[in-house]
CSV table of C-alpha atoms in Angstrom, one decimal:
chain,number,residue,atom,x,y,z
A,1,UNK,CA,3.6,62.1,63.9
A,2,UNK,CA,0.8,64.1,62.6
A,3,UNK,CA,-1.7,62.8,59.9
A,4,UNK,CA,-1.3,64.4,56.5
A,5,UNK,CA,-4.1,65.3,54.1
A,6,UNK,CA,-3.4,62.4,51.5
A,7,UNK,CA,-3.7,58.7,52.2
A,8,UNK,CA,-1.2,56.1,51.3
A,9,UNK,CA,-1.3,52.5,50.0
A,10,UNK,CA,-4.5,50.7,50.5
A,11,UNK,CA,-6.0,53.9,51.8
A,12,UNK,CA,-3.7,53.9,55.0
A,13,UNK,CA,-3.1,57.2,56.9
A,14,UNK,CA,0.1,58.9,56.2
A,15,UNK,CA,2.4,60.1,58.9
A,16,UNK,CA,5.7,61.9,59.1
A,17,UNK,CA,8.7,60.6,61.0
A,18,UNK,CA,11.4,63.2,61.7
A,19,UNK,CA,15.1,62.4,62.3
A,20,UNK,CA,17.2,65.5,62.8
A,21,UNK,CA,17.0,67.8,59.7
A,22,UNK,CA,15.1,65.3,57.6
A,23,UNK,CA,11.6,63.5,57.7
A,24,UNK,CA,10.1,60.5,56.0
A,25,UNK,CA,6.5,60.3,55.1
A,26,UNK,CA,5.0,56.8,55.3
A,27,UNK,CA,2.0,54.5,56.0
A,28,UNK,CA,2.0,51.6,58.4
A,29,UNK,CA,0.7,48.3,57.3
A,30,UNK,CA,0.1,45.4,59.7
A,31,UNK,CA,1.4,42.1,58.9
A,32,UNK,CA,3.8,40.6,56.4
A,33,UNK,CA,1.8,41.4,53.3
A,34,UNK,CA,2.8,44.4,51.3
A,35,UNK,CA,0.0,46.3,49.5
A,36,UNK,CA,0.0,45.1,45.9
A,37,UNK,CA,1.5,47.2,43.1
A,38,UNK,CA,-1.9,47.8,41.4
A,39,UNK,CA,-3.0,51.0,39.6
A,40,UNK,CA,-4.7,52.4,42.8
A,41,UNK,CA,-1.7,52.0,45.0
A,42,UNK,CA,0.8,53.2,42.4
A,43,UNK,CA,-1.5,56.3,42.0
A,44,UNK,CA,-1.7,56.7,45.9
A,45,UNK,CA,2.2,56.5,46.2
A,46,UNK,CA,2.5,59.4,43.3
A,47,UNK,CA,-0.2,61.5,45.2
A,48,UNK,CA,1.8,61.5,48.3
A,49,UNK,CA,5.0,62.3,46.5
A,50,UNK,CA,3.3,65.1,44.6
A,51,UNK,CA,1.7,66.5,47.9
A,52,UNK,CA,5.0,66.5,49.6
A,53,UNK,CA,6.7,68.4,46.7
A,54,UNK,CA,4.4,71.2,47.3
A,55,UNK,CA,6.2,71.9,50.6
A,56,UNK,CA,9.8,71.6,49.5
A,57,UNK,CA,12.4,69.2,48.0
A,58,UNK,CA,11.6,65.5,48.1
A,59,UNK,CA,13.6,62.3,47.6
A,60,UNK,CA,10.9,59.8,46.4
A,61,UNK,CA,11.5,56.2,47.5
A,62,UNK,CA,10.8,53.4,45.2
A,63,UNK,CA,7.2,52.0,45.3
A,64,UNK,CA,7.0,49.1,47.7
A,65,UNK,CA,10.1,50.0,49.9
A,66,UNK,CA,9.2,48.6,53.4
A,67,UNK,CA,10.8,48.2,56.8
A,68,UNK,CA,9.9,45.5,59.4
A,69,UNK,CA,9.5,47.9,62.1
A,70,UNK,CA,9.4,51.7,62.8
A,71,UNK,CA,12.7,51.3,64.8
A,72,UNK,CA,14.4,49.9,61.8
A,73,UNK,CA,13.2,53.0,59.6
A,74,UNK,CA,14.3,55.4,62.4
A,75,UNK,CA,17.8,53.6,62.5
A,76,UNK,CA,18.1,54.0,58.5
A,77,UNK,CA,17.1,57.5,58.7
A,78,UNK,CA,19.6,58.4,61.7
A,79,UNK,CA,22.4,56.5,59.8
A,80,UNK,CA,21.8,58.4,56.6
A,81,UNK,CA,20.6,61.7,57.9
A,82,UNK,CA,23.6,63.8,56.5
A,83,UNK,CA,23.7,61.9,53.1
A,84,UNK,CA,19.9,62.5,52.7
A,85,UNK,CA,20.0,66.1,53.8
A,86,UNK,CA,22.7,66.8,51.3
A,87,UNK,CA,20.7,65.1,48.5
A,88,UNK,CA,17.7,67.2,49.5
A,89,UNK,CA,19.8,70.3,49.3
A,90,UNK,CA,21.0,69.2,45.8
A,91,UNK,CA,17.5,68.7,44.4
A,92,UNK,CA,16.0,72.0,46.2
A,93,UNK,CA,14.6,74.2,43.6
A,94,UNK,CA,14.7,71.6,40.7
A,95,UNK,CA,12.5,69.3,38.8
A,96,UNK,CA,13.3,66.1,37.1
A,97,UNK,CA,12.7,65.7,33.3
A,98,UNK,CA,13.0,62.4,31.8
A,99,UNK,CA,13.7,61.9,28.1
A,100,UNK,CA,13.1,58.7,26.2
A,101,UNK,CA,13.9,58.2,22.4
A,102,UNK,CA,12.4,55.3,20.6
A,103,UNK,CA,14.4,53.7,17.8
A,104,UNK,CA,13.0,54.1,14.3
A,105,UNK,CA,11.4,51.1,12.8
A,106,UNK,CA,13.9,48.9,11.0
A,107,UNK,CA,14.1,49.6,7.2
A,108,UNK,CA,13.4,46.8,4.9
A,109,UNK,CA,16.4,46.6,2.7
A,110,UNK,CA,16.2,45.2,-0.7
A,111,UNK,CA,19.9,44.6,-0.8
A,112,UNK,CA,21.4,41.7,0.9
A,113,UNK,CA,25.0,41.9,2.0
A,114,UNK,CA,27.1,39.8,-0.2
A,115,UNK,CA,29.7,38.7,2.5
A,116,UNK,CA,29.7,38.3,6.4
A,117,UNK,CA,32.1,41.0,6.4
A,118,UNK,CA,29.9,43.5,4.5
A,119,UNK,CA,27.1,42.7,6.9
A,120,UNK,CA,29.2,43.2,10.0
A,121,UNK,CA,30.5,46.6,8.5
A,122,UNK,CA,27.0,47.8,7.8
A,123,UNK,CA,25.9,46.7,11.3
A,124,UNK,CA,28.8,48.7,12.8
A,125,UNK,CA,28.0,51.7,10.7
A,126,UNK,CA,24.4,51.8,11.9
A,127,UNK,CA,25.4,51.3,15.5
A,128,UNK,CA,27.9,54.1,15.3
A,129,UNK,CA,25.3,56.3,13.8
A,130,UNK,CA,22.9,55.7,16.7
A,131,UNK,CA,25.7,56.4,19.2
A,132,UNK,CA,26.4,59.7,17.5
A,133,UNK,CA,22.6,60.6,17.9
A,134,UNK,CA,22.6,59.5,21.6
A,135,UNK,CA,25.9,61.5,22.2
A,136,UNK,CA,24.7,64.7,20.4
A,137,UNK,CA,21.3,64.6,22.2
A,138,UNK,CA,22.8,64.1,25.7
A,139,UNK,CA,25.7,66.6,24.9
A,140,UNK,CA,22.9,69.2,24.0
A,141,UNK,CA,20.7,68.6,27.0
A,142,UNK,CA,23.3,68.0,29.8
A,143,UNK,CA,24.7,71.6,30.1
A,144,UNK,CA,21.1,72.7,30.9
A,145,UNK,CA,20.9,70.4,33.9
A,146,UNK,CA,22.2,70.4,37.5
A,147,UNK,CA,22.7,66.7,37.4
A,148,UNK,CA,22.0,63.8,34.7
A,149,UNK,CA,21.4,60.1,34.8
A,150,UNK,CA,21.9,58.4,31.4
A,151,UNK,CA,21.0,54.8,30.8
A,152,UNK,CA,23.6,53.4,28.3
A,153,UNK,CA,21.8,50.3,27.1
A,154,UNK,CA,18.2,51.2,27.9
A,155,UNK,CA,16.5,48.4,25.9
A,156,UNK,CA,16.0,46.9,22.5
A,157,UNK,CA,13.5,49.6,21.2
A,158,UNK,CA,15.0,52.5,23.0
A,159,UNK,CA,17.7,54.5,21.8
A,160,UNK,CA,18.1,56.7,24.7
A,161,UNK,CA,16.8,57.1,28.2
A,162,UNK,CA,18.0,59.8,30.5
A,163,UNK,CA,16.9,61.9,33.5
A,164,UNK,CA,17.8,65.6,33.8
A,165,UNK,CA,17.6,67.6,37.1
A,166,UNK,CA,16.9,71.2,36.0
A,167,UNK,CA,16.2,74.4,37.9
A,168,UNK,CA,12.6,75.3,38.1
């Protein structure tokens, strides 16, 4: 493995390990302790990903992914070489764009539903309106993408969260 121009977590050197048509870029850390997910290490991880993207397609690995030995990493790479190679071909020439849409602040209604039925019907109508907005937005963006990932129930304050893989 050859050293690269960026450093990894906790300032550790980065090396590339090849397996057939693919390679993994990693840093090696002694002991059982993983580097902490602090701002410095998260940014170091991002700098490595960005540096690798300058040379071609990249499949970023989740921050903190670790293997107990280099042999285990090599085994995983060898076992998944074809799938990883296909995934790299799939993202080649593309960028990922994320879209997050926040829910509007709740309106303070002066009217109070007279019955439980009226309350539930109003709640249903509001949810259906949000679903239409979500669907219309995704339906407009999806045809522009090579691939999409949509989170159906992203969170209490988030109407919509999706990622779109688009050609550069």
